[in-house]
Tab-separated table of C-alpha atoms in Angstrom:
chain	number	residue	atom	x	y	z
A	130	MET	CA	17.524	-22.651	8.034
A	131	SER	CA	17.878	-26.532	7.705
A	132	SER	CA	14.890	-28.365	5.967
A	133	LYS	CA	15.782	-31.502	7.282
A	134	THR	CA	13.114	-33.469	9.390
A	135	GLY	CA	13.594	-35.819	12.199
A	136	LEU	CA	11.188	-38.268	14.197
A	137	LEU	CA	12.132	-39.101	17.590
A	138	THR	CA	10.383	-42.038	19.332
A	139	ALA	CA	11.135	-42.144	22.900
A	140	VAL	CA	10.563	-44.453	26.028
A	141	HIS	CA	13.175	-42.902	28.512
A	142	LEU	CA	11.739	-39.792	29.499
A	143	ALA	CA	14.341	-39.170	32.476
A	144	ASN	CA	16.881	-38.798	29.753
A	145	ILE	CA	14.605	-36.749	27.386
A	146	GLY	CA	16.849	-33.608	27.567
A	147	SER	CA	20.174	-35.500	26.591
A	148	THR	CA	18.412	-37.332	23.728
A	149	LEU	CA	16.745	-34.336	22.284
A	150	ALA	CA	20.646	-32.581	22.494
A	151	ALA	CA	22.136	-35.683	20.550
A	152	THR	CA	19.717	-34.687	17.681
A	153	ARG	CA	21.215	-31.233	17.491
A	154	LYS	CA	24.338	-32.231	15.210
A	155	TYR	CA	21.834	-33.304	12.545
A	156	ALA	CA	20.885	-29.541	11.902
A	157	LEU	CA	17.142	-30.159	11.691
A	158	GLY	CA	14.453	-27.788	10.924
A	159	THR	CA	11.679	-29.836	12.189
A	160	LEU	CA	11.686	-32.331	15.050
A	161	TYR	CA	8.692	-34.388	15.810
A	162	VAL	CA	8.729	-36.385	18.909
A	163	GLN	CA	6.290	-39.285	19.854
A	164	LEU	CA	6.157	-40.970	23.180
A	165	HIS	CA	5.944	-44.772	22.567
A	166	PRO	CA	2.363	-45.771	22.944
A	167	SER	CA	3.099	-48.308	25.564
A	168	PHE	CA	3.025	-45.198	27.978
A	169	ILE	CA	-0.783	-45.513	27.628
A	170	GLU	CA	-0.507	-48.479	30.247
A	171	VAL	CA	0.857	-46.305	32.940
A	172	ALA	CA	-0.559	-42.879	32.261
A	173	ARG	CA	-3.616	-41.428	30.051
A	174	PRO	CA	-2.414	-38.597	27.807
A	175	PRO	CA	-3.546	-35.614	29.994
A	176	ALA	CA	-1.059	-36.723	32.429
A	177	PHE	CA	1.754	-35.560	30.011
A	178	GLY	CA	1.091	-31.796	29.910
A	179	LYS	CA	3.366	-30.601	32.673
A	180	PHE	CA	6.329	-33.042	31.130
A	181	ILE	CA	5.658	-31.353	27.358
A	182	ALA	CA	5.702	-28.069	28.836
A	183	SER	CA	9.225	-28.435	30.448
A	184	VAL	CA	10.464	-29.896	27.209
A	185	TYR	CA	9.349	-26.842	25.127
A	186	GLN	CA	10.759	-24.633	27.947
A	187	SER	CA	14.177	-26.045	27.380
A	188	SER	CA	13.953	-26.967	23.762
A	189	PRO	CA	15.513	-23.506	22.413
A	190	THR	CA	18.649	-23.981	24.133
A	191	VAL	CA	18.684	-27.730	23.883
A	192	LEU	CA	17.986	-27.914	20.241
A	193	GLY	CA	18.566	-24.436	18.986
A	194	ALA	CA	16.151	-21.562	18.331
A	195	GLY	CA	15.583	-22.525	14.863
A	196	VAL	CA	14.179	-25.885	15.119
A	197	ASP	CA	10.143	-26.327	14.990
A	198	LEU	CA	9.660	-29.002	17.853
A	199	ARG	CA	6.334	-30.844	17.857
A	200	PHE	CA	5.072	-33.391	20.259
A	201	LEU	CA	2.622	-36.035	18.462
A	202	VAL	CA	-0.317	-36.627	20.381
A	203	SER	CA	-1.763	-39.166	17.962
A	204	SER	CA	0.619	-42.002	19.076
A	205	LEU	CA	-0.737	-42.030	22.497
A	206	LYS	CA	-4.403	-41.623	21.886
A	207	ALA	CA	-4.510	-44.161	18.750
A	208	ARG	CA	-2.246	-46.661	20.841
A	209	GLU	CA	-0.053	-46.670	18.011
A	210	LEU	CA	3.257	-45.437	16.132
A	211	VAL	CA	2.633	-42.618	13.881
A	212	THR	CA	3.263	-42.773	10.377
A	213	LEU	CA	3.660	-39.021	9.002
A	214	ARG	CA	2.691	-38.009	5.396
A	215	GLU	CA	5.778	-35.750	5.193
A	216	LYS	CA	9.153	-37.218	4.179
A	217	ILE	CA	11.446	-37.946	7.248
A	218	ASP	CA	15.120	-37.621	6.885
A	219	TYR	CA	16.090	-39.149	10.236
A	220	HIS	CA	14.100	-41.612	12.369
A	221	PHE	CA	15.747	-41.389	15.829
A	222	PHE	CA	15.103	-43.978	18.678
A	223	ASP	CA	16.466	-43.778	22.385
A	224	TYR	CA	16.287	-47.383	22.606
A	225	PRO	CA	17.918	-50.250	20.603
A	226	LEU	CA	15.553	-50.826	17.642
A	227	GLY	CA	16.923	-54.419	16.892
A	228	SER	CA	14.489	-56.712	15.531
A	229	SER	CA	11.465	-54.671	17.575
A	230	GLU	CA	8.176	-54.776	15.739
A	231	ASP	CA	8.424	-51.191	15.769
A	232	ARG	CA	10.575	-51.370	12.560
A	233	GLY	CA	7.450	-52.737	10.798
A	234	LYS	CA	5.079	-49.914	12.001
A	235	LEU	CA	7.210	-47.187	10.675
A	236	GLN	CA	8.129	-46.110	6.952
A	237	LEU	CA	11.962	-46.351	7.523
A	238	GLN	CA	12.885	-47.133	3.969
A	239	ASP	CA	13.556	-43.657	2.874
A	240	SER	CA	15.105	-42.115	5.937
A	241	GLU	CA	18.250	-42.948	8.239
A	242	VAL	CA	17.811	-44.886	11.264
A	243	ILE	CA	19.528	-43.405	14.130
A	244	GLU	CA	19.561	-45.031	17.770
A	245	LEU	CA	20.553	-42.459	20.186
A	246	GLY	CA	20.261	-44.621	23.312
A	247	THR	CA	21.762	-48.038	24.464
A	248	LYS	CA	19.145	-48.566	27.181
A	249	PRO	CA	16.763	-51.545	26.609
A	250	PHE	CA	13.354	-50.847	26.064
A	251	GLU	CA	11.736	-50.064	29.316
A	252	ILE	CA	8.774	-47.833	30.135
A	253	ASP	CA	9.680	-44.761	32.322
A	254	GLY	CA	6.341	-43.482	33.545
A	255	ALA	CA	7.463	-41.810	36.862
A	256	GLY	CA	5.319	-39.077	37.906
A	257	LEU	CA	2.681	-39.645	34.860
A	258	GLN	CA	0.256	-41.902	36.712
A	259	ASP	CA	-2.395	-39.488	37.380
A	260	GLY	CA	-4.191	-39.671	34.122
A	261	GLY	CA	-6.871	-36.767	34.796
A	262	LYS	CA	-10.295	-36.253	32.981
A	263	MET	CA	-10.862	-35.942	29.249
A	264	PHE	CA	-13.748	-33.635	27.563
A	265	GLY	CA	-15.595	-34.192	24.575
A	266	ASN	CA	-15.373	-30.492	23.481
A	267	VAL	CA	-12.603	-28.132	24.397
A	268	VAL	CA	-12.310	-24.266	23.510
A	269	LEU	CA	-9.792	-21.804	23.734
A	270	GLY	CA	-8.437	-18.469	22.161
A	271	GLY	CA	-5.518	-16.248	21.449
A	272	THR	CA	-3.809	-14.199	19.036
A	273	PHE	CA	-1.444	-16.949	17.885
A	274	ASP	CA	1.010	-14.894	16.296
A	275	ARG	CA	3.930	-16.667	15.049
A	276	LEU	CA	3.487	-20.145	16.916
A	277	HIS	CA	6.311	-20.346	19.724
A	278	GLY	CA	6.760	-22.674	22.487
A	279	GLY	CA	3.999	-20.913	24.902
A	280	HIS	CA	1.309	-21.600	22.112
A	281	LYS	CA	2.564	-25.187	21.088
A	282	VAL	CA	2.125	-25.907	24.969
A	283	LEU	CA	-1.324	-24.438	25.189
A	284	LEU	CA	-2.608	-26.168	22.099
A	285	THR	CA	-0.933	-29.399	23.019
A	286	GLN	CA	-2.424	-29.671	26.481
A	287	ALA	CA	-5.835	-28.634	24.943
A	288	VAL	CA	-5.446	-31.526	22.307
A	289	LEU	CA	-4.626	-33.955	25.522
A	290	LEU	CA	-7.817	-32.871	27.243
A	291	ALA	CA	-10.042	-33.386	24.027
A	292	GLN	CA	-11.898	-36.401	22.922
A	293	GLU	CA	-14.005	-35.146	19.944
A	294	ARG	CA	-13.914	-31.660	19.214
A	295	MET	CA	-11.542	-28.379	19.590
A	296	VAL	CA	-12.492	-24.842	18.970
A	297	VAL	CA	-9.860	-22.090	18.736
A	298	GLY	CA	-10.747	-18.512	18.608
A	299	VAL	CA	-7.987	-16.465	16.751
A	300	THR	CA	-8.168	-12.640	17.314
A	301	ASP	CA	-8.887	-10.714	14.218
A	302	GLU	CA	-7.571	-7.329	13.184
A	303	ASN	CA	-10.334	-5.578	15.647
A	304	MET	CA	-8.572	-7.168	18.720
A	305	ILE	CA	-4.981	-6.734	18.340
A	306	LYS	CA	-4.604	-2.970	18.264
A	307	SER	CA	-3.820	-2.991	21.908
A	308	LYS	CA	-0.872	-5.441	21.672
A	309	LYS	CA	2.686	-4.520	21.544
A	310	LEU	CA	4.024	-3.896	17.928
A	311	TRP	CA	0.567	-4.954	16.383
A	312	GLU	CA	1.435	-3.645	13.027
A	313	LEU	CA	3.837	-6.638	12.929
A	314	ILE	CA	1.402	-9.335	13.607
A	315	LEU	CA	0.345	-11.678	10.722
A	316	PRO	CA	-2.698	-11.521	8.998
A	317	VAL	CA	-5.642	-13.406	10.883
A	318	GLU	CA	-6.099	-15.938	7.755
A	319	GLN	CA	-2.352	-16.835	7.938
A	320	ARG	CA	-2.441	-17.400	11.766
A	321	ILE	CA	-5.668	-19.642	11.453
A	322	ALA	CA	-3.960	-21.625	8.862
A	323	GLU	CA	-0.711	-22.074	11.106
A	324	VAL	CA	-2.692	-23.059	14.180
A	325	ARG	CA	-4.982	-25.858	12.117
A	326	GLU	CA	-1.889	-27.233	10.540
A	327	PHE	CA	-0.231	-27.497	13.863
A	328	LEU	CA	-3.221	-29.324	15.422
A	329	GLU	CA	-3.776	-31.471	12.463
A	330	CYS	CA	-0.121	-32.720	12.790
A	331	ILE	CA	-0.013	-33.551	16.212
A	332	ASP	CA	-3.349	-34.973	16.235
A	333	SER	CA	-5.625	-35.722	13.114
A	334	SER	CA	-8.401	-37.602	15.197
A	335	LEU	CA	-10.160	-34.636	16.489
A	336	LYS	CA	-12.889	-32.261	14.823
A	337	TYR	CA	-11.087	-28.652	14.644
A	338	GLU	CA	-12.948	-25.433	14.321
A	339	VAL	CA	-10.313	-22.753	14.062
A	340	VAL	CA	-12.131	-19.577	13.403
A	341	PRO	CA	-11.620	-15.757	13.682
A	342	ILE	CA	-13.086	-13.856	16.597
A	343	SER	CA	-13.683	-9.896	16.867
A	344	ASP	CA	-14.655	-10.027	20.615
A	345	PRO	CA	-13.082	-11.708	23.792
A	346	PHE	CA	-15.932	-14.185	23.791
A	347	GLY	CA	-16.054	-15.630	20.303
A	348	PRO	CA	-18.266	-18.761	20.158
A	349	THR	CA	-18.215	-19.440	23.658
A	350	ALA	CA	-20.846	-16.836	23.993
A	351	THR	CA	-23.704	-19.062	22.016
A	352	ASP	CA	-22.144	-22.477	21.599
A	353	PRO	CA	-24.026	-24.983	23.625
A	354	ASN	CA	-21.763	-27.826	22.827
A	355	MET	CA	-18.740	-26.678	24.876
A	356	ASP	CA	-17.364	-28.829	28.032
A	357	MET	CA	-13.921	-26.998	28.829
A	358	ILE	CA	-12.249	-24.051	28.308
A	359	VAL	CA	-8.370	-23.698	28.393
A	360	VAL	CA	-6.719	-20.516	29.463
A	361	SER	CA	-3.190	-19.447	30.457
A	362	THR	CA	-2.435	-17.973	33.834
A	363	GLU	CA	-2.261	-14.552	32.107
A	364	THR	CA	-6.041	-14.804	30.836
A	365	ALA	CA	-7.319	-16.929	33.726
A	366	ARG	CA	-10.020	-14.077	34.500
A	367	GLY	CA	-11.385	-14.571	30.896
A	368	GLY	CA	-12.347	-18.103	31.959
A	369	ALA	CA	-14.700	-16.638	34.735
A	370	LYS	CA	-16.023	-13.936	32.371
A	371	VAL	CA	-16.954	-16.641	29.728
A	372	ASN	CA	-18.991	-18.441	32.402
A	373	GLU	CA	-20.709	-15.402	33.593
A	374	LEU	CA	-21.920	-14.681	29.996
A	375	ARG	CA	-22.963	-18.382	29.577
A	376	SER	CA	-24.901	-18.179	32.784
A	377	LYS	CA	-26.684	-15.037	31.333
A	378	ASN	CA	-27.236	-16.845	28.107
A	379	GLY	CA	-28.624	-19.938	29.809
A	380	LEU	CA	-25.671	-22.098	28.757
A	381	ASN	CA	-23.802	-24.612	30.730
A	382	GLN	CA	-20.800	-23.662	32.941
A	383	LEU	CA	-17.372	-24.755	31.254
A	384	GLU	CA	-14.718	-26.426	33.406
A	385	VAL	CA	-11.758	-23.942	33.564
A	386	HIS	CA	-8.025	-25.400	32.983
A	387	THR	CA	-5.191	-23.002	33.691
A	388	ILE	CA	-1.834	-23.498	32.209
A	389	GLU	CA	1.157	-21.616	33.413
A	390	LEU	CA	3.174	-19.649	30.825
A	391	LEU	CA	6.851	-20.501	29.963
A	392	ASP	CA	9.373	-18.117	31.018
A	393	ASP	CA	11.567	-16.604	28.716
A	394	GLU	CA	15.127	-17.497	29.875
A	395	SER	CA	16.577	-15.367	27.181
A	396	THR	CA	14.579	-11.969	28.113
A	397	VAL	CA	16.297	-8.589	28.653
A	398	ASP	CA	15.251	-5.705	30.295
A	399	ASP	CA	13.163	-4.056	27.576
A	400	LYS	CA	11.211	-7.432	27.230
A	401	GLU	CA	8.528	-9.408	28.938
A	402	ASP	CA	9.875	-12.299	31.185
A	403	LYS	CA	7.516	-15.012	29.596
A	404	ILE	CA	7.908	-16.694	26.230
A	405	SER	CA	5.487	-14.369	24.298
A	406	SER	CA	4.483	-13.016	20.682
A	407	SER	CA	5.460	-9.601	21.766
A	408	ASN	CA	8.925	-10.665	22.572
A	409	GLN	CA	9.256	-12.293	19.181
A	410	ARG	CA	7.883	-9.211	17.516
A	411	MET	CA	10.460	-7.107	19.154
A	412	ASP	CA	13.064	-9.728	17.906
A	413	LEU	CA	11.967	-8.839	14.280
A	414	LEU	CA	13.184	-5.192	14.787
A	415	GLY	CA	16.197	-4.481	12.970
A	416	THR	CA	16.026	-7.919	11.051
A	417	ARG	CA	15.130	-8.499	7.420
A	418	LEU	CA	11.380	-8.974	6.753
A	419	LYS	CA	11.477	-9.780	3.217
A	420	PRO	CA	14.079	-11.355	1.086
A	421	ARG	CA	16.378	-8.845	-0.422
A	422	GLN	CA	15.014	-7.847	-3.941
A	423	GLN	CA	17.001	-7.238	-7.185
A	424	LYS	CA	16.692	-3.734	-8.729
A	425	PRO	CA	18.361	-3.977	-12.105
A	426	HIS	CA	17.424	-0.330	-12.807
A	427	LEU	CA	19.624	0.898	-10.138
A	428	SER	CA	23.440	0.696	-9.891
A	429	PRO	CA	24.494	-1.722	-7.283
A	430	LYS	CA	26.720	0.650	-5.832
A	431	PRO	CA	26.134	2.668	-3.776
A	432	TYR	CA	23.365	0.842	-2.103
A	433	ILE	CA	20.363	3.341	-1.396
A	434	ILE	CA	18.011	2.775	1.756
A	435	GLY	CA	14.905	5.024	1.892
A	436	LEU	CA	14.410	5.667	5.645
A	437	VAL	CA	11.017	6.592	6.334
A	438	GLY	CA	8.968	7.037	9.623
A	439	GLY	CA	6.493	9.417	11.242
A	440	VAL	CA	7.007	12.553	13.256
A	441	ALA	CA	8.787	11.586	16.557
A	442	SER	CA	9.177	7.975	15.494
A	443	GLY	CA	13.371	8.301	16.235
A	444	LYS	CA	13.969	8.621	12.229
A	445	SER	CA	16.571	11.205	12.619
A	446	LYS	CA	18.345	9.658	15.601
A	447	MET	CA	18.405	6.104	13.626
A	448	ALA	CA	19.848	8.031	10.681
A	449	GLU	CA	22.628	9.371	12.858
A	450	ARG	CA	23.344	5.841	14.200
A	451	PHE	CA	23.912	4.681	10.575
A	452	GLN	CA	26.098	7.503	9.836
A	453	LYS	CA	28.458	6.459	12.860
A	454	LEU	CA	28.536	2.890	11.575
A	455	GLY	CA	29.625	4.269	8.189
A	456	ALA	CA	26.781	5.217	6.013
A	457	GLY	CA	26.404	8.304	4.179
A	458	VAL	CA	23.095	10.082	5.112
A	459	ILE	CA	21.061	12.550	3.191
A	460	ASP	CA	18.266	14.502	4.976
A	461	CYS	CA	15.503	15.136	2.359
A	462	ASP	CA	13.864	17.489	4.898
A	463	LYS	CA	16.748	19.851	4.672
A	464	ILE	CA	16.911	19.586	0.709
A	465	ALA	CA	13.291	20.941	0.819
A	466	HIS	CA	14.422	24.150	2.939
A	467	GLU	CA	17.151	24.534	0.364
A	468	LEU	CA	14.779	24.504	-2.289
A	469	TYR	CA	12.616	27.266	-0.664
A	470	GLU	CA	15.419	29.832	-0.782
A	471	PRO	CA	15.594	32.699	-3.395
A	472	GLY	CA	17.541	31.862	-6.399
A	473	GLU	CA	16.448	28.307	-6.420
A	474	GLU	CA	14.011	27.224	-9.367
A	475	CYS	CA	11.819	25.627	-7.104
A	476	TYR	CA	11.276	28.996	-4.927
A	477	GLN	CA	10.379	30.939	-8.425
A	478	ALA	CA	7.742	28.176	-9.230
A	479	VAL	CA	6.297	28.132	-6.029
A	480	VAL	CA	5.889	32.179	-6.123
A	481	ASN	CA	4.671	31.951	-9.441
A	482	ASN	CA	1.838	29.445	-8.543
A	483	PHE	CA	1.032	30.930	-5.060
A	484	GLY	CA	1.528	34.632	-5.244
A	485	LEU	CA	3.403	37.022	-3.707
A	486	GLY	CA	1.323	37.254	-0.510
A	487	ILE	CA	3.478	34.088	0.640
A	488	LEU	CA	6.576	35.899	0.840
A	489	ASN	CA	8.277	37.811	3.938
A	490	GLU	CA	9.442	41.199	4.001
A	491	ASP	CA	13.081	39.679	2.910
A	492	LYS	CA	11.495	37.974	-0.071
A	493	THR	CA	11.925	34.518	1.466
A	494	ILE	CA	8.766	32.289	1.736
A	495	ASN	CA	6.816	32.195	4.664
A	496	ARG	CA	5.964	28.728	5.020
A	497	LYS	CA	3.228	29.311	7.793
A	498	ALA	CA	1.530	31.496	5.155
A	499	LEU	CA	1.956	28.750	2.569
A	500	GLY	CA	1.015	26.230	4.836
A	501	ALA	CA	-2.502	27.936	5.430
A	502	ILE	CA	-3.383	27.968	1.766
A	503	VAL	CA	-2.081	24.490	0.863
A	504	PHE	CA	-3.510	22.616	3.917
A	505	SER	CA	-7.088	24.001	3.294
A	506	ASP	CA	-6.985	22.835	-0.324
A	507	PRO	CA	-6.001	19.390	-1.402
A	508	ASP	CA	-5.593	20.373	-4.848
A	509	LYS	CA	-3.079	23.213	-3.980
A	510	LEU	CA	-1.262	20.993	-1.567
A	511	ASP	CA	-1.000	18.377	-4.652
A	512	LEU	CA	0.355	21.151	-6.771
A	513	LEU	CA	3.019	22.120	-4.223
A	514	ASN	CA	4.058	18.530	-3.866
A	515	THR	CA	4.477	18.217	-7.716
A	516	ILE	CA	6.747	21.401	-7.720
A	517	LEU	CA	8.857	20.020	-4.557
A	518	TRP	CA	9.085	16.318	-4.836
A	519	ASP	CA	10.767	16.082	-8.186
A	520	ALA	CA	13.192	18.750	-7.128
A	521	ILE	CA	13.920	17.109	-4.032
A	522	LEU	CA	14.413	13.686	-5.454
A	523	GLU	CA	16.754	15.012	-8.328
A	524	ARG	CA	19.001	17.216	-5.383
A	525	ALA	CA	18.946	13.733	-3.487
A	526	LYS	CA	20.273	11.974	-6.495
A	527	GLN	CA	23.096	14.513	-6.945
A	528	ARG	CA	24.137	14.405	-3.281
A	529	ILE	CA	24.005	10.317	-3.519
A	530	ALA	CA	26.554	10.574	-6.439
A	531	GLU	CA	28.857	13.346	-4.553
A	532	LEU	CA	28.676	11.067	-1.332
A	533	HIS	CA	29.731	7.969	-3.179
A	534	GLU	CA	32.344	9.562	-5.564
A	535	GLN	CA	33.995	11.942	-3.061
A	536	GLN	CA	33.630	10.113	0.262
A	537	ASN	CA	33.638	6.473	-1.235
A	538	LYS	CA	30.137	5.698	0.743
A	539	GLN	CA	29.127	2.430	-0.148
A	540	ILE	CA	25.812	2.537	1.534
A	541	ILE	CA	23.470	5.848	1.695
A	542	ILE	CA	20.756	6.396	3.771
A	543	MET	CA	18.147	8.747	2.243
A	544	GLU	CA	16.083	10.054	5.053
A	545	ALA	CA	12.696	10.987	3.736
A	546	ALA	CA	9.379	11.276	5.534
A	547	VAL	CA	7.465	11.873	2.216
A	548	LEU	CA	9.131	8.829	0.440
A	549	LEU	CA	6.211	6.533	0.284
A	550	LYS	CA	3.706	9.321	-0.702
A	551	ALA	CA	6.054	10.757	-3.247
A	552	GLY	CA	6.469	7.118	-4.604
A	553	TRP	CA	10.323	7.251	-4.524
A	554	GLN	CA	10.524	3.558	-3.773
A	555	SER	CA	12.060	2.956	-7.127
A	556	ALA	CA	14.721	5.090	-6.588
A	557	CYS	CA	15.941	2.891	-3.486
A	558	HIS	CA	17.090	-0.578	-3.100
A	559	GLU	CA	15.285	-1.177	-0.041
A	560	ILE	CA	13.137	0.531	2.538
A	561	TRP	CA	13.644	0.832	6.401
A	562	SER	CA	10.872	2.061	8.381
A	563	CYS	CA	10.821	3.735	11.885
A	564	ILE	CA	7.447	3.163	13.661
A	565	ILE	CA	6.371	4.285	17.288
A	566	PRO	CA	3.147	3.786	19.001
A	567	LYS	CA	0.671	6.642	18.442
A	568	GLU	CA	0.330	7.192	22.282
A	569	GLU	CA	4.293	7.466	22.561
A	570	ALA	CA	4.306	9.939	19.681
A	571	ILE	CA	1.696	12.286	20.987
A	572	LYS	CA	3.701	12.407	24.267
A	573	ARG	CA	6.863	13.258	22.535
A	574	LEU	CA	5.000	15.740	20.084
A	575	LYS	CA	3.625	17.656	23.146
A	576	GLU	CA	6.679	17.463	25.178
A	577	ARG	CA	9.101	18.215	22.172
A	578	ASN	CA	7.205	20.735	20.144
A	579	GLY	CA	4.751	21.993	22.903
A	580	LEU	CA	1.766	21.131	20.737
A	581	SER	CA	-1.570	20.333	22.163
A	582	GLU	CA	-3.140	16.841	22.550
A	583	GLU	CA	-5.618	17.830	19.674
A	584	GLU	CA	-2.771	19.527	17.366
A	585	ALA	CA	-0.465	16.522	18.195
A	586	ILE	CA	-3.266	13.963	16.888
A	587	LYS	CA	-4.019	15.930	13.940
A	588	ARG	CA	-0.431	16.130	12.894
A	589	ILE	CA	0.160	12.424	13.480
A	590	GLU	CA	-3.483	11.170	11.756
A	591	SER	CA	-2.048	13.120	8.377
A	592	GLN	CA	0.796	11.064	7.956
A	593	VAL	CA	1.237	7.529	6.688
A	594	ALA	CA	-0.135	5.105	9.057
A	595	ASN	CA	2.429	2.603	10.817
A	596	VAL	CA	0.786	-0.161	9.367
A	597	GLU	CA	1.630	1.068	5.741
A	598	LEU	CA	5.114	1.626	6.944
A	599	VAL	CA	5.492	-1.890	7.844
A	600	ARG	CA	3.823	-3.082	4.800
A	601	HIS	CA	6.424	-1.167	2.446
A	602	ALA	CA	9.543	-2.188	4.841
A	603	ASP	CA	12.068	-4.530	4.447
A	604	VAL	CA	13.451	-3.749	7.781
A	605	VAL	CA	11.539	-2.286	10.705
A	606	PHE	CA	12.593	-0.188	13.677
A	607	CYS	CA	10.930	1.023	16.817
A	608	SER	CA	12.270	3.696	19.455
A	609	ALA	CA	9.552	2.930	22.398
A	610	TRP	CA	12.411	1.346	24.472
A	611	SER	CA	15.889	2.071	25.738
A	612	TYR	CA	18.325	3.906	23.709
A	613	GLU	CA	20.672	0.758	23.998
A	614	TYR	CA	17.621	-1.347	22.496
A	615	SER	CA	17.216	0.923	19.643
A	616	GLN	CA	21.125	0.852	19.087
A	617	GLN	CA	20.872	-3.059	18.931
A	618	GLN	CA	18.139	-2.927	16.256
A	619	ALA	CA	20.519	-0.551	14.369
A	620	GLU	CA	23.582	-2.539	14.597
A	621	LYS	CA	21.775	-5.783	13.748
A	622	ALA	CA	20.361	-4.449	10.486
A	623	TRP	CA	23.619	-2.707	9.689
A	624	GLY	CA	25.549	-5.946	10.308
A	625	THR	CA	23.311	-8.111	8.241
A	626	LEU	CA	23.441	-5.853	5.124
A	627	VAL	CA	27.059	-5.356	5.207
A	628	GLU	CA	27.585	-9.116	5.321
A	629	GLU	CA	25.029	-9.571	2.496
A	630	LEU	CA	26.828	-7.048	0.437
A	631	LYS	CA	30.202	-8.523	1.143
A	632	LEU	CA	31.515	-4.903	2.000
A	633	LYS	CA	34.737	-3.998	3.966
A	634	LEU	CA	33.888	-0.741	5.432
């Protein structure tokens, strides 16, 4: 992704789409946009809310999804052009700069000046004359996971309405667990830092308080120095609830300003039809979440992927997809079954440690009887794991060598539910994790295995939690939606890896 930055000073609002499109060839990572401060003569800052929303709405198509677009509010509030602290590679103007005094107001010496339009300087303020009212103290809240266009519209419009102070509540870990793919939500400290950085960038004149909140009301329940709350159409009822609570607490009522959510024009059947963090997290499925790490203690070929996931997470089906795409697949659960068979070293070690009482009449191990012993005594479970895990990994390594040498498999999926608990990460080049919401896992276990709700919950809670699976993962999959969407995730991850490894399969 490009790290080049651009700053566009615009006066011709009617042509803003074509002007932005003209910057695309410069492959920018960040594009700052400031409306010329002369606009203050025809409109006060709040009037630009809908205009800015429409630009953010179209920016992924016009600029490309990778460009971080930011409207600078400072130029309007301060009535002067902005000089950014960061180095600007390109200064764009949609009017001939010529000998304009604007040249002296911007630090242009270290950047390339590009005039994107040939129209003379004339203010186009059509439809922006209704300035609206501003408020001393403005508050809003949200999850703000990976700032997207919808967040930027919400924050920017709040900044336009604020004169002195802006309070932003950012939901902490206690409030995110009802969210879709909440395990992929960034830590609250990181989300707070990103919100603060964005706000201070677009308007450094306000006092910002960006705080974590553990309930829906946050500081609105107790802070008497608030005048307006900004909400989206999705959370409009929350504004009324805030005022009910403030009334009970003897506090002033807040004016409620509602902002429409942005539609997501690229949405698919499995996603929401608005620009949302949930959609963004869905887009992360099947993508690399971490840079690929070098593992010098492992041979580069074959490339070994540890595939982990809880019961009913779709892990085995995902392994089948990769097998059809060309991977070799090893099922460590099947290897464990093999090792319980008479004649295996593992079999004898289990019998020696747990007694003849665990055997069936045909001398095979009664796994139900063995399970009753080990699951009632953590020390005995640890002993069984010690016996099995080393043997499973050793057998898996043998199978990996066979698949590579005999079938020329370049990528091998080692499917192993116990991989993280067993500490086999060092045996894999990377880890791919399958997760599923707890409620969906319970439903699948009840339908597939005939378990009661209580039995299903107990089994799920005995496993590695989704949040841990995500923490260790290089790539994450989720099969909570359609078969086709899970297939897309698999193909995305496979295609990326094959390209990275420069393989011809």
